[in-house]
Amino acid sequence: MFYIVDVFSEKPFFGNPTAVVLEKKQKKFPPPVRAKIARELNLAVTVFVSESEKADYHFSFYTPKQEISLSGHACLAAAWLLASQKKLSPEKKKLTIETKIGSFTCELHWQAETLEKIYLVLKNPSYKELTFDKNKLADVLGIRSDKIESNEKLPLVVADAGSPKLLVLISSKEMVDALVPKFDELERLCRRFKVSGLHLYTFDTYYEGSTCYTRQFEIIRGVPESPASALANGALAAFLVERGFAQPGVHVIEQGESLERENKIEVHVAASNGKVSSVKVGGKACVVFEFKPLLKLPTE
């Protein structure tokens, strides 16, 4: 059965729409069929859920263009769906997930019989500072160079919590929403720095109490713009804590306003003496569609 889950929102048609495919026991779709399904559904990520000998479930992730090693929001979507389908009980507080790059854990927070919130525990992010001409970067983004506010204290960095992204500080939310990148040049830039996309952020938010507003382009994966990112926003919040621009604790990061799909991503960052010790990202979700294909698809 196929499903669409809106992650980072409890309201349908907001959040990040994610396709989830529950594969039957011993009847997995082969990779070429999975790729075709993901291309047909044409969402940022389609996650295929199957049996695992090493964890509770095995998750495989596909964009419309390629298979990828990990998608944070897709992990949350699939785990939320499993709970909604009564495949997880309220006694289940942690869900273990096998992926191509190792095992991950989702923490499940229940209120009686109802799943209230869910969090993916990330690997501690790594960061690599970059030196790059702001004028060239501004040209790729289609803005003036003075609108890029990355500096010595908050430099351009490749942040990696499972999928490397280039973090770029922008002056305002209006500028973040208005910019139109040159996608051909953006793809070349991503390949040069070996990142899967650009993650733009600003401290100018839409809602009081939020830490940042963000926008992400993943053209290299066939996703011009992602409505929300778990991995990149988790890495961003941890980066701000390590740099002293945010305190350890819970941070709400906004994304998706540019696509009229409001997302509120919760990031929990624990740190001691300025060093991040754990990062969890998640929030709410809702299942909006359930459907099945009319044609018979080949399985392994």
PDB file of C-alpha atoms in Angstrom:
ATOM      1  CA  MET A   1       0.000   0.000   0.000  1.00  0.00           C
ATOM      2  CA  PHE A   2       1.132   3.553  -0.773  1.00  0.00           C
ATOM      3  CA  TYR A   3       0.683   6.588   1.484  1.00  0.00           C
ATOM      4  CA  ILE A   4       1.455  10.299   1.577  1.00  0.00           C
ATOM      5  CA  VAL A   5       2.409  11.770   4.935  1.00  0.00           C
ATOM      6  CA  ASP A   6       2.806  15.492   5.605  1.00  0.00           C
ATOM      7  CA  VAL A   7       5.740  15.840   8.017  1.00  0.00           C
ATOM      8  CA  PHE A   8       6.335  18.820  10.367  1.00  0.00           C
ATOM      9  CA  SER A   9       2.668  19.788  10.396  1.00  0.00           C
ATOM     10  CA  GLU A  10      -0.526  18.456  11.939  1.00  0.00           C
ATOM     11  CA  LYS A  11      -2.552  20.162   9.196  1.00  0.00           C
ATOM     12  CA  PRO A  12      -3.089  18.364   5.853  1.00  0.00           C
ATOM     13  CA  PHE A  13      -1.522  19.998   2.783  1.00  0.00           C
ATOM     14  CA  PHE A  14       1.132  21.728   4.867  1.00  0.00           C
ATOM     15  CA  GLY A  15       4.470  20.334   5.987  1.00  0.00           C
ATOM     16  CA  ASN A  16       6.668  18.233   3.724  1.00  0.00           C
ATOM     17  CA  PRO A  17       4.665  15.704   1.649  1.00  0.00           C
ATOM     18  CA  THR A  18       6.440  12.354   1.695  1.00  0.00           C
ATOM     19  CA  ALA A  19       5.519   9.133  -0.083  1.00  0.00           C
ATOM     20  CA  VAL A  20       5.715   5.985   2.044  1.00  0.00           C
ATOM     21  CA  VAL A  21       5.484   2.504   0.528  1.00  0.00           C
ATOM     22  CA  LEU A  22       4.911  -0.417   2.896  1.00  0.00           C
ATOM     23  CA  GLU A  23       6.320  -3.458   1.165  1.00  0.00           C
ATOM     24  CA  LYS A  24       4.869  -6.896   1.884  1.00  0.00           C
ATOM     25  CA  LYS A  25       6.900  -9.550   3.652  1.00  0.00           C
ATOM     26  CA  GLN A  26       9.385 -11.191   1.289  1.00  0.00           C
ATOM     27  CA  LYS A  27       7.949  -9.168  -1.620  1.00  0.00           C
ATOM     28  CA  LYS A  28      10.189  -6.143  -1.970  1.00  0.00           C
ATOM     29  CA  PHE A  29      10.232  -4.038  -5.117  1.00  0.00           C
ATOM     30  CA  PRO A  30      13.583  -4.298  -6.927  1.00  0.00           C
ATOM     31  CA  PRO A  31      15.612  -1.047  -7.061  1.00  0.00           C
ATOM     32  CA  PRO A  32      14.712  -0.212 -10.707  1.00  0.00           C
ATOM     33  CA  VAL A  33      10.999  -0.466  -9.856  1.00  0.00           C
ATOM     34  CA  ARG A  34      11.451   1.625  -6.733  1.00  0.00           C
ATOM     35  CA  ALA A  35      13.180   4.286  -8.819  1.00  0.00           C
ATOM     36  CA  LYS A  36      10.282   4.335 -11.302  1.00  0.00           C
ATOM     37  CA  ILE A  37       7.733   4.598  -8.497  1.00  0.00           C
ATOM     38  CA  ALA A  38       9.605   7.537  -6.948  1.00  0.00           C
ATOM     39  CA  ARG A  39       9.851   9.253 -10.320  1.00  0.00           C
ATOM     40  CA  GLU A  40       6.117   8.746 -10.931  1.00  0.00           C
ATOM     41  CA  LEU A  41       5.089  10.055  -7.502  1.00  0.00           C
ATOM     42  CA  ASN A  42       7.518  12.976  -7.993  1.00  0.00           C
ATOM     43  CA  LEU A  43       7.777  14.046  -4.364  1.00  0.00           C
ATOM     44  CA  ALA A  44      11.056  15.107  -2.789  1.00  0.00           C
ATOM     45  CA  VAL A  45      11.505  11.635  -1.270  1.00  0.00           C
ATOM     46  CA  THR A  46       9.753   8.276  -1.421  1.00  0.00           C
ATOM     47  CA  VAL A  47      10.656   5.845   1.367  1.00  0.00           C
ATOM     48  CA  PHE A  48      10.228   2.081   1.033  1.00  0.00           C
ATOM     49  CA  VAL A  49       9.681   0.194   4.298  1.00  0.00           C
ATOM     50  CA  SER A  50      10.671  -3.466   4.469  1.00  0.00           C
ATOM     51  CA  GLU A  51      11.769  -6.138   6.941  1.00  0.00           C
ATOM     52  CA  SER A  52      15.144  -5.995   8.642  1.00  0.00           C
ATOM     53  CA  GLU A  53      17.259  -8.548  10.463  1.00  0.00           C
ATOM     54  CA  LYS A  54      19.291  -5.811  12.177  1.00  0.00           C
ATOM     55  CA  ALA A  55      16.579  -3.362  13.287  1.00  0.00           C
ATOM     56  CA  ASP A  56      12.815  -3.001  13.567  1.00  0.00           C
ATOM     57  CA  TYR A  57      12.545  -2.014   9.894  1.00  0.00           C
ATOM     58  CA  HIS A  58      14.694  -1.286   6.858  1.00  0.00           C
ATOM     59  CA  PHE A  59      14.125   2.059   5.088  1.00  0.00           C
ATOM     60  CA  SER A  60      15.239   2.790   1.507  1.00  0.00           C
ATOM     61  CA  PHE A  61      15.045   6.337   0.123  1.00  0.00           C
ATOM     62  CA  TYR A  62      14.552   7.568  -3.443  1.00  0.00           C
ATOM     63  CA  THR A  63      14.221  11.023  -4.973  1.00  0.00           C
ATOM     64  CA  PRO A  64      12.742  11.378  -8.475  1.00  0.00           C
ATOM     65  CA  LYS A  65      16.318  11.223  -9.766  1.00  0.00           C
ATOM     66  CA  GLN A  66      18.237   8.697  -7.654  1.00  0.00           C
ATOM     67  CA  GLU A  67      18.475   6.507  -4.585  1.00  0.00           C
ATOM     68  CA  ILE A  68      19.934   8.337  -1.584  1.00  0.00           C
ATOM     69  CA  SER A  69      21.504   7.026   1.604  1.00  0.00           C
ATOM     70  CA  LEU A  70      19.318   8.840   4.130  1.00  0.00           C
ATOM     71  CA  SER A  71      16.378  11.218   4.417  1.00  0.00           C
ATOM     72  CA  GLY A  72      15.517  12.519   7.858  1.00  0.00           C
ATOM     73  CA  HIS A  73      11.996  13.701   7.119  1.00  0.00           C
ATOM     74  CA  ALA A  74      11.226  10.420   5.323  1.00  0.00           C
ATOM     75  CA  CYS A  75      12.299   8.465   8.431  1.00  0.00           C
ATOM     76  CA  LEU A  76       9.827  10.529  10.438  1.00  0.00           C
ATOM     77  CA  ALA A  77       7.076  10.062   7.841  1.00  0.00           C
ATOM     78  CA  ALA A  78       7.466   6.288   7.744  1.00  0.00           C
ATOM     79  CA  ALA A  79       7.644   5.932  11.524  1.00  0.00           C
ATOM     80  CA  TRP A  80       4.548   8.122  11.952  1.00  0.00           C
ATOM     81  CA  LEU A  81       2.690   6.014   9.395  1.00  0.00           C
ATOM     82  CA  LEU A  82       3.655   2.748  11.109  1.00  0.00           C
ATOM     83  CA  ALA A  83       2.199   4.114  14.341  1.00  0.00           C
ATOM     84  CA  SER A  84      -0.984   5.295  12.601  1.00  0.00           C
ATOM     85  CA  GLN A  85      -1.428   1.825  11.074  1.00  0.00           C
ATOM     86  CA  LYS A  86      -1.188   0.240  14.550  1.00  0.00           C
ATOM     87  CA  LYS A  87       2.054  -1.500  13.615  1.00  0.00           C
ATOM     88  CA  LEU A  88       3.604   0.221  16.633  1.00  0.00           C
ATOM     89  CA  SER A  89       1.990   0.190  20.062  1.00  0.00           C
ATOM     90  CA  PRO A  90       2.135   2.915  22.740  1.00  0.00           C
ATOM     91  CA  GLU A  91       4.552   0.684  24.660  1.00  0.00           C
ATOM     92  CA  LYS A  92       7.027   1.227  21.826  1.00  0.00           C
ATOM     93  CA  LYS A  93       9.143   4.244  22.807  1.00  0.00           C
ATOM     94  CA  LYS A  94      11.993   3.765  20.347  1.00  0.00           C
ATOM     95  CA  LEU A  95      12.001   2.517  16.760  1.00  0.00           C
ATOM     96  CA  THR A  96      15.261   1.276  15.255  1.00  0.00           C
ATOM     97  CA  ILE A  97      15.817   1.836  11.537  1.00  0.00           C
ATOM     98  CA  GLU A  98      18.321   0.161   9.231  1.00  0.00           C
ATOM     99  CA  THR A  99      19.604   2.302   6.339  1.00  0.00           C
ATOM    100  CA  LYS A 100      22.439   2.132   3.818  1.00  0.00           C
ATOM    101  CA  ILE A 101      24.673   4.149   6.151  1.00  0.00           C
ATOM    102  CA  GLY A 102      23.884   2.428   9.423  1.00  0.00           C
ATOM    103  CA  SER A 103      21.188   2.285  12.063  1.00  0.00           C
ATOM    104  CA  PHE A 104      19.183   5.210  13.426  1.00  0.00           C
ATOM    105  CA  THR A 105      16.612   5.598  16.182  1.00  0.00           C
ATOM    106  CA  CYS A 106      13.266   7.382  16.241  1.00  0.00           C
ATOM    107  CA  GLU A 107      11.892   8.378  19.638  1.00  0.00           C
ATOM    108  CA  LEU A 108       8.110   8.022  19.920  1.00  0.00           C
ATOM    109  CA  HIS A 109       6.145  10.262  22.296  1.00  0.00           C
ATOM    110  CA  TRP A 110       2.619   8.981  22.974  1.00  0.00           C
ATOM    111  CA  GLN A 111      -0.401  10.509  24.671  1.00  0.00           C
ATOM    112  CA  ALA A 112      -2.465   7.487  25.722  1.00  0.00           C
ATOM    113  CA  GLU A 113      -3.072   5.608  22.425  1.00  0.00           C
ATOM    114  CA  THR A 114      -2.149   8.531  20.173  1.00  0.00           C
ATOM    115  CA  LEU A 115       1.306   9.376  18.859  1.00  0.00           C
ATOM    116  CA  GLU A 116       1.887  13.032  19.738  1.00  0.00           C
ATOM    117  CA  LYS A 117       5.395  13.710  18.456  1.00  0.00           C
ATOM    118  CA  ILE A 118       8.314  11.878  16.930  1.00  0.00           C
ATOM    119  CA  TYR A 119      12.044  12.626  16.823  1.00  0.00           C
ATOM    120  CA  LEU A 120      14.918  11.229  14.804  1.00  0.00           C
ATOM    121  CA  VAL A 121      18.192  10.972  16.715  1.00  0.00           C
ATOM    122  CA  LEU A 122      20.940  12.270  14.416  1.00  0.00           C
ATOM    123  CA  LYS A 123      24.589  11.430  14.271  1.00  0.00           C
ATOM    124  CA  ASN A 124      26.504  14.415  15.637  1.00  0.00           C
ATOM    125  CA  PRO A 125      27.015  16.756  12.647  1.00  0.00           C
ATOM    126  CA  SER A 126      30.415  17.588  11.189  1.00  0.00           C
ATOM    127  CA  TYR A 127      31.386  20.983   9.756  1.00  0.00           C
ATOM    128  CA  LYS A 128      33.923  22.152   7.215  1.00  0.00           C
ATOM    129  CA  GLU A 129      34.506  25.870   6.663  1.00  0.00           C
ATOM    130  CA  LEU A 130      34.743  27.124   3.085  1.00  0.00           C
ATOM    131  CA  THR A 131      36.368  30.123   1.495  1.00  0.00           C
ATOM    132  CA  PHE A 132      34.388  31.261  -1.514  1.00  0.00           C
ATOM    133  CA  ASP A 133      33.861  34.551  -3.321  1.00  0.00           C
ATOM    134  CA  LYS A 134      30.600  36.090  -2.071  1.00  0.00           C
ATOM    135  CA  ASN A 135      30.104  37.850  -5.391  1.00  0.00           C
ATOM    136  CA  LYS A 136      30.142  34.530  -7.249  1.00  0.00           C
ATOM    137  CA  LEU A 137      27.793  32.917  -4.735  1.00  0.00           C
ATOM    138  CA  ALA A 138      25.451  35.911  -4.915  1.00  0.00           C
ATOM    139  CA  ASP A 139      25.392  35.617  -8.703  1.00  0.00           C
ATOM    140  CA  VAL A 140      24.385  31.941  -8.441  1.00  0.00           C
ATOM    141  CA  LEU A 141      21.604  32.876  -6.013  1.00  0.00           C
ATOM    142  CA  GLY A 142      20.475  35.875  -8.043  1.00  0.00           C
ATOM    143  CA  ILE A 143      20.971  38.429  -5.256  1.00  0.00           C
ATOM    144  CA  ARG A 144      23.394  41.220  -4.284  1.00  0.00           C
ATOM    145  CA  SER A 145      26.478  40.092  -2.397  1.00  0.00           C
ATOM    146  CA  ASP A 146      25.650  42.297   0.604  1.00  0.00           C
ATOM    147  CA  LYS A 147      22.555  40.161   1.193  1.00  0.00           C
ATOM    148  CA  ILE A 148      24.816  37.226   2.074  1.00  0.00           C
ATOM    149  CA  GLU A 149      25.713  37.754   5.730  1.00  0.00           C
ATOM    150  CA  SER A 150      27.975  34.747   6.321  1.00  0.00           C
ATOM    151  CA  ASN A 151      31.035  36.020   8.197  1.00  0.00           C
ATOM    152  CA  GLU A 152      33.959  34.919  10.371  1.00  0.00           C
ATOM    153  CA  LYS A 153      31.689  34.031  13.284  1.00  0.00           C
ATOM    154  CA  LEU A 154      29.090  32.297  11.099  1.00  0.00           C
ATOM    155  CA  PRO A 155      31.106  31.297   8.026  1.00  0.00           C
ATOM    156  CA  LEU A 156      30.073  29.358   4.968  1.00  0.00           C
ATOM    157  CA  VAL A 157      30.244  25.740   6.086  1.00  0.00           C
ATOM    158  CA  VAL A 158      29.479  22.312   4.744  1.00  0.00           C
ATOM    159  CA  ALA A 159      27.320  20.794   7.494  1.00  0.00           C
ATOM    160  CA  ASP A 160      26.826  17.047   7.441  1.00  0.00           C
ATOM    161  CA  ALA A 161      24.360  15.166   9.640  1.00  0.00           C
ATOM    162  CA  GLY A 162      23.913  12.413   7.063  1.00  0.00           C
ATOM    163  CA  SER A 163      23.579  14.513   3.916  1.00  0.00           C
ATOM    164  CA  PRO A 164      26.091  17.367   3.368  1.00  0.00           C
ATOM    165  CA  LYS A 165      24.629  20.832   2.802  1.00  0.00           C
ATOM    166  CA  LEU A 166      26.228  24.254   2.350  1.00  0.00           C
ATOM    167  CA  LEU A 167      24.865  26.626   5.024  1.00  0.00           C
ATOM    168  CA  VAL A 168      24.498  30.244   3.872  1.00  0.00           C
ATOM    169  CA  LEU A 169      23.319  33.120   6.091  1.00  0.00           C
ATOM    170  CA  ILE A 170      20.963  35.549   4.284  1.00  0.00           C
ATOM    171  CA  SER A 171      19.883  39.008   5.450  1.00  0.00           C
ATOM    172  CA  SER A 172      16.093  38.605   5.708  1.00  0.00           C
ATOM    173  CA  LYS A 173      13.171  36.248   5.157  1.00  0.00           C
ATOM    174  CA  GLU A 174      11.961  38.444   2.300  1.00  0.00           C
ATOM    175  CA  MET A 175      15.305  37.991   0.553  1.00  0.00           C
ATOM    176  CA  VAL A 176      15.305  34.239   1.246  1.00  0.00           C
ATOM    177  CA  ASP A 177      11.844  33.902  -0.330  1.00  0.00           C
ATOM    178  CA  ALA A 178      12.457  36.241  -3.266  1.00  0.00           C
ATOM    179  CA  LEU A 179      15.730  34.860  -4.609  1.00  0.00           C
ATOM    180  CA  VAL A 180      15.683  32.738  -7.771  1.00  0.00           C
ATOM    181  CA  PRO A 181      18.848  30.641  -8.195  1.00  0.00           C
ATOM    182  CA  LYS A 182      20.547  29.853 -11.477  1.00  0.00           C
ATOM    183  CA  PHE A 183      20.021  26.117 -11.177  1.00  0.00           C
ATOM    184  CA  ASP A 184      22.641  25.038 -13.725  1.00  0.00           C
ATOM    185  CA  GLU A 185      25.315  27.014 -11.900  1.00  0.00           C
ATOM    186  CA  LEU A 186      23.947  25.882  -8.545  1.00  0.00           C
ATOM    187  CA  GLU A 187      24.362  22.249  -9.563  1.00  0.00           C
ATOM    188  CA  ARG A 188      27.975  22.898 -10.591  1.00  0.00           C
ATOM    189  CA  LEU A 189      28.599  24.628  -7.268  1.00  0.00           C
ATOM    190  CA  CYS A 190      27.177  21.658  -5.352  1.00  0.00           C
ATOM    191  CA  ARG A 191      29.361  19.224  -7.276  1.00  0.00           C
ATOM    192  CA  ARG A 192      32.428  21.394  -6.671  1.00  0.00           C
ATOM    193  CA  PHE A 193      31.930  21.377  -2.902  1.00  0.00           C
ATOM    194  CA  LYS A 194      30.578  17.807  -2.802  1.00  0.00           C
ATOM    195  CA  VAL A 195      27.285  18.782  -1.195  1.00  0.00           C
ATOM    196  CA  SER A 196      23.772  17.617  -2.002  1.00  0.00           C
ATOM    197  CA  GLY A 197      22.329  21.113  -1.788  1.00  0.00           C
ATOM    198  CA  LEU A 198      22.319  24.670  -0.430  1.00  0.00           C
ATOM    199  CA  HIS A 199      20.557  25.430   2.848  1.00  0.00           C
ATOM    200  CA  LEU A 200      19.843  29.142   3.278  1.00  0.00           C
ATOM    201  CA  TYR A 201      18.965  30.536   6.700  1.00  0.00           C
ATOM    202  CA  THR A 202      18.068  33.830   8.325  1.00  0.00           C
ATOM    203  CA  PHE A 203      17.348  34.912  11.890  1.00  0.00           C
ATOM    204  CA  ASP A 204      14.435  36.967  10.529  1.00  0.00           C
ATOM    205  CA  THR A 205      11.505  34.598  11.171  1.00  0.00           C
ATOM    206  CA  TYR A 206       7.782  34.600  10.434  1.00  0.00           C
ATOM    207  CA  TYR A 207       6.755  33.593  13.953  1.00  0.00           C
ATOM    208  CA  GLU A 208       7.871  34.800  17.354  1.00  0.00           C
ATOM    209  CA  GLY A 209       9.945  32.274  19.229  1.00  0.00           C
ATOM    210  CA  SER A 210      11.455  30.577  16.179  1.00  0.00           C
ATOM    211  CA  THR A 211      15.232  30.419  15.845  1.00  0.00           C
ATOM    212  CA  CYS A 212      15.569  30.601  12.051  1.00  0.00           C
ATOM    213  CA  TYR A 213      13.707  30.587   8.776  1.00  0.00           C
ATOM    214  CA  THR A 214      15.276  28.415   6.076  1.00  0.00           C
ATOM    215  CA  ARG A 215      15.031  27.431   2.436  1.00  0.00           C
ATOM    216  CA  GLN A 216      16.762  24.525   0.677  1.00  0.00           C
ATOM    217  CA  PHE A 217      17.671  23.680  -2.921  1.00  0.00           C
ATOM    218  CA  GLU A 218      18.672  20.115  -3.847  1.00  0.00           C
ATOM    219  CA  ILE A 219      18.816  20.308  -7.630  1.00  0.00           C
ATOM    220  CA  ILE A 220      21.630  17.749  -7.713  1.00  0.00           C
ATOM    221  CA  ARG A 221      19.116  15.165  -6.447  1.00  0.00           C
ATOM    222  CA  GLY A 222      16.382  16.225  -8.818  1.00  0.00           C
ATOM    223  CA  VAL A 223      14.613  18.324  -6.166  1.00  0.00           C
ATOM    224  CA  PRO A 224      14.654  22.036  -7.103  1.00  0.00           C
ATOM    225  CA  GLU A 225      13.351  22.975  -3.653  1.00  0.00           C
ATOM    226  CA  SER A 226      12.558  20.872  -0.604  1.00  0.00           C
ATOM    227  CA  PRO A 227       9.649  22.004   1.605  1.00  0.00           C
ATOM    228  CA  ALA A 228      11.560  21.016   4.764  1.00  0.00           C
ATOM    229  CA  SER A 229      14.733  19.256   5.845  1.00  0.00           C
ATOM    230  CA  ALA A 230      15.321  17.323   9.054  1.00  0.00           C
ATOM    231  CA  LEU A 231      19.029  16.665   8.578  1.00  0.00           C
ATOM    232  CA  ALA A 232      20.034  20.171   7.441  1.00  0.00           C
ATOM    233  CA  ASN A 233      18.006  21.962  10.112  1.00  0.00           C
ATOM    234  CA  GLY A 234      19.349  19.625  12.774  1.00  0.00           C
ATOM    235  CA  ALA A 235      22.882  20.399  11.625  1.00  0.00           C
ATOM    236  CA  LEU A 236      22.082  24.129  11.489  1.00  0.00           C
ATOM    237  CA  ALA A 237      20.745  24.292  15.053  1.00  0.00           C
ATOM    238  CA  ALA A 238      23.779  22.394  16.357  1.00  0.00           C
ATOM    239  CA  PHE A 239      26.086  24.731  14.413  1.00  0.00           C
ATOM    240  CA  LEU A 240      24.461  27.803  15.970  1.00  0.00           C
ATOM    241  CA  VAL A 241      24.831  26.308  19.452  1.00  0.00           C
ATOM    242  CA  GLU A 242      28.501  25.483  18.912  1.00  0.00           C
ATOM    243  CA  ARG A 243      29.148  28.994  17.570  1.00  0.00           C
ATOM    244  CA  GLY A 244      27.419  30.615  20.543  1.00  0.00           C
ATOM    245  CA  PHE A 245      24.506  32.068  18.551  1.00  0.00           C
ATOM    246  CA  ALA A 246      21.934  29.817  20.225  1.00  0.00           C
ATOM    247  CA  GLN A 247      21.588  28.072  23.554  1.00  0.00           C
ATOM    248  CA  PRO A 248      21.257  24.306  24.025  1.00  0.00           C
ATOM    249  CA  GLY A 249      17.626  23.222  24.245  1.00  0.00           C
ATOM    250  CA  VAL A 250      14.646  23.149  21.909  1.00  0.00           C
ATOM    251  CA  HIS A 251      14.706  25.210  18.724  1.00  0.00           C
ATOM    252  CA  VAL A 252      11.884  25.723  16.243  1.00  0.00           C
ATOM    253  CA  ILE A 253      13.033  26.259  12.672  1.00  0.00           C
ATOM    254  CA  GLU A 254      10.616  27.416   9.987  1.00  0.00           C
ATOM    255  CA  GLN A 255      10.719  26.318   6.364  1.00  0.00           C
ATOM    256  CA  GLY A 256       8.400  26.061   3.366  1.00  0.00           C
ATOM    257  CA  GLU A 257       6.761  29.502   3.348  1.00  0.00           C
ATOM    258  CA  SER A 258       8.168  30.063  -0.151  1.00  0.00           C
ATOM    259  CA  LEU A 259       6.147  27.018  -1.297  1.00  0.00           C
ATOM    260  CA  GLU A 260       3.056  27.899   0.769  1.00  0.00           C
ATOM    261  CA  ARG A 261       3.713  24.789   2.877  1.00  0.00           C
ATOM    262  CA  GLU A 262       4.391  25.952   6.410  1.00  0.00           C
ATOM    263  CA  ASN A 263       6.747  23.653   8.343  1.00  0.00           C
ATOM    264  CA  LYS A 264       7.786  23.891  11.978  1.00  0.00           C
ATOM    265  CA  ILE A 265      10.783  21.679  12.651  1.00  0.00           C
ATOM    266  CA  GLU A 266      11.710  21.039  16.278  1.00  0.00           C
ATOM    267  CA  VAL A 267      15.394  20.492  17.002  1.00  0.00           C
ATOM    268  CA  HIS A 268      16.603  19.400  20.438  1.00  0.00           C
ATOM    269  CA  VAL A 269      20.288  20.164  20.966  1.00  0.00           C
ATOM    270  CA  ALA A 270      22.181  19.029  24.055  1.00  0.00           C
ATOM    271  CA  ALA A 271      25.636  20.472  24.700  1.00  0.00           C
ATOM    272  CA  SER A 272      28.265  20.817  27.402  1.00  0.00           C
ATOM    273  CA  ASN A 273      30.985  23.478  27.448  1.00  0.00           C
ATOM    274  CA  GLY A 274      30.018  24.567  23.951  1.00  0.00           C
ATOM    275  CA  LYS A 275      30.346  21.060  22.520  1.00  0.00           C
ATOM    276  CA  VAL A 276      27.203  19.435  21.106  1.00  0.00           C
ATOM    277  CA  SER A 277      26.539  15.983  22.553  1.00  0.00           C
ATOM    278  CA  SER A 278      23.222  15.056  20.910  1.00  0.00           C
ATOM    279  CA  VAL A 279      20.801  16.305  18.265  1.00  0.00           C
ATOM    280  CA  LYS A 280      17.195  15.196  17.757  1.00  0.00           C
ATOM    281  CA  VAL A 281      14.852  16.558  15.112  1.00  0.00           C
ATOM    282  CA  GLY A 282      11.139  16.042  14.582  1.00  0.00           C
ATOM    283  CA  GLY A 283       7.692  17.234  15.526  1.00  0.00           C
ATOM    284  CA  LYS A 284       4.238  16.319  14.302  1.00  0.00           C
ATOM    285  CA  ALA A 285       2.902  14.773  11.076  1.00  0.00           C
ATOM    286  CA  CYS A 286      -0.360  13.646   9.499  1.00  0.00           C
ATOM    287  CA  VAL A 287      -1.316  10.930   7.003  1.00  0.00           C
ATOM    288  CA  VAL A 288      -3.259  12.485   4.120  1.00  0.00           C
ATOM    289  CA  PHE A 289      -3.567   9.801   1.412  1.00  0.00           C
ATOM    290  CA  GLU A 290      -3.733   6.015   1.129  1.00  0.00           C
ATOM    291  CA  PHE A 291      -3.795   4.395  -2.307  1.00  0.00           C
ATOM    292  CA  LYS A 292      -2.590   1.444  -4.334  1.00  0.00           C
ATOM    293  CA  PRO A 293      -1.369   1.094  -7.924  1.00  0.00           C
ATOM    294  CA  LEU A 294      -3.776  -0.264 -10.527  1.00  0.00           C
ATOM    295  CA  LEU A 295      -1.076  -2.225 -12.330  1.00  0.00           C
ATOM    296  CA  LYS A 296       0.816  -5.237 -10.994  1.00  0.00           C
ATOM    297  CA  LEU A 297       4.357  -4.217 -10.111  1.00  0.00           C
ATOM    298  CA  PRO A 298       7.157  -6.802 -10.167  1.00  0.00           C
ATOM    299  CA  THR A 299       8.691  -7.832  -6.835  1.00  0.00           C
ATOM    300  CA  GLU A 300      11.855  -9.667  -5.898  1.00  0.00           C
TER     301      GLU A 300
END
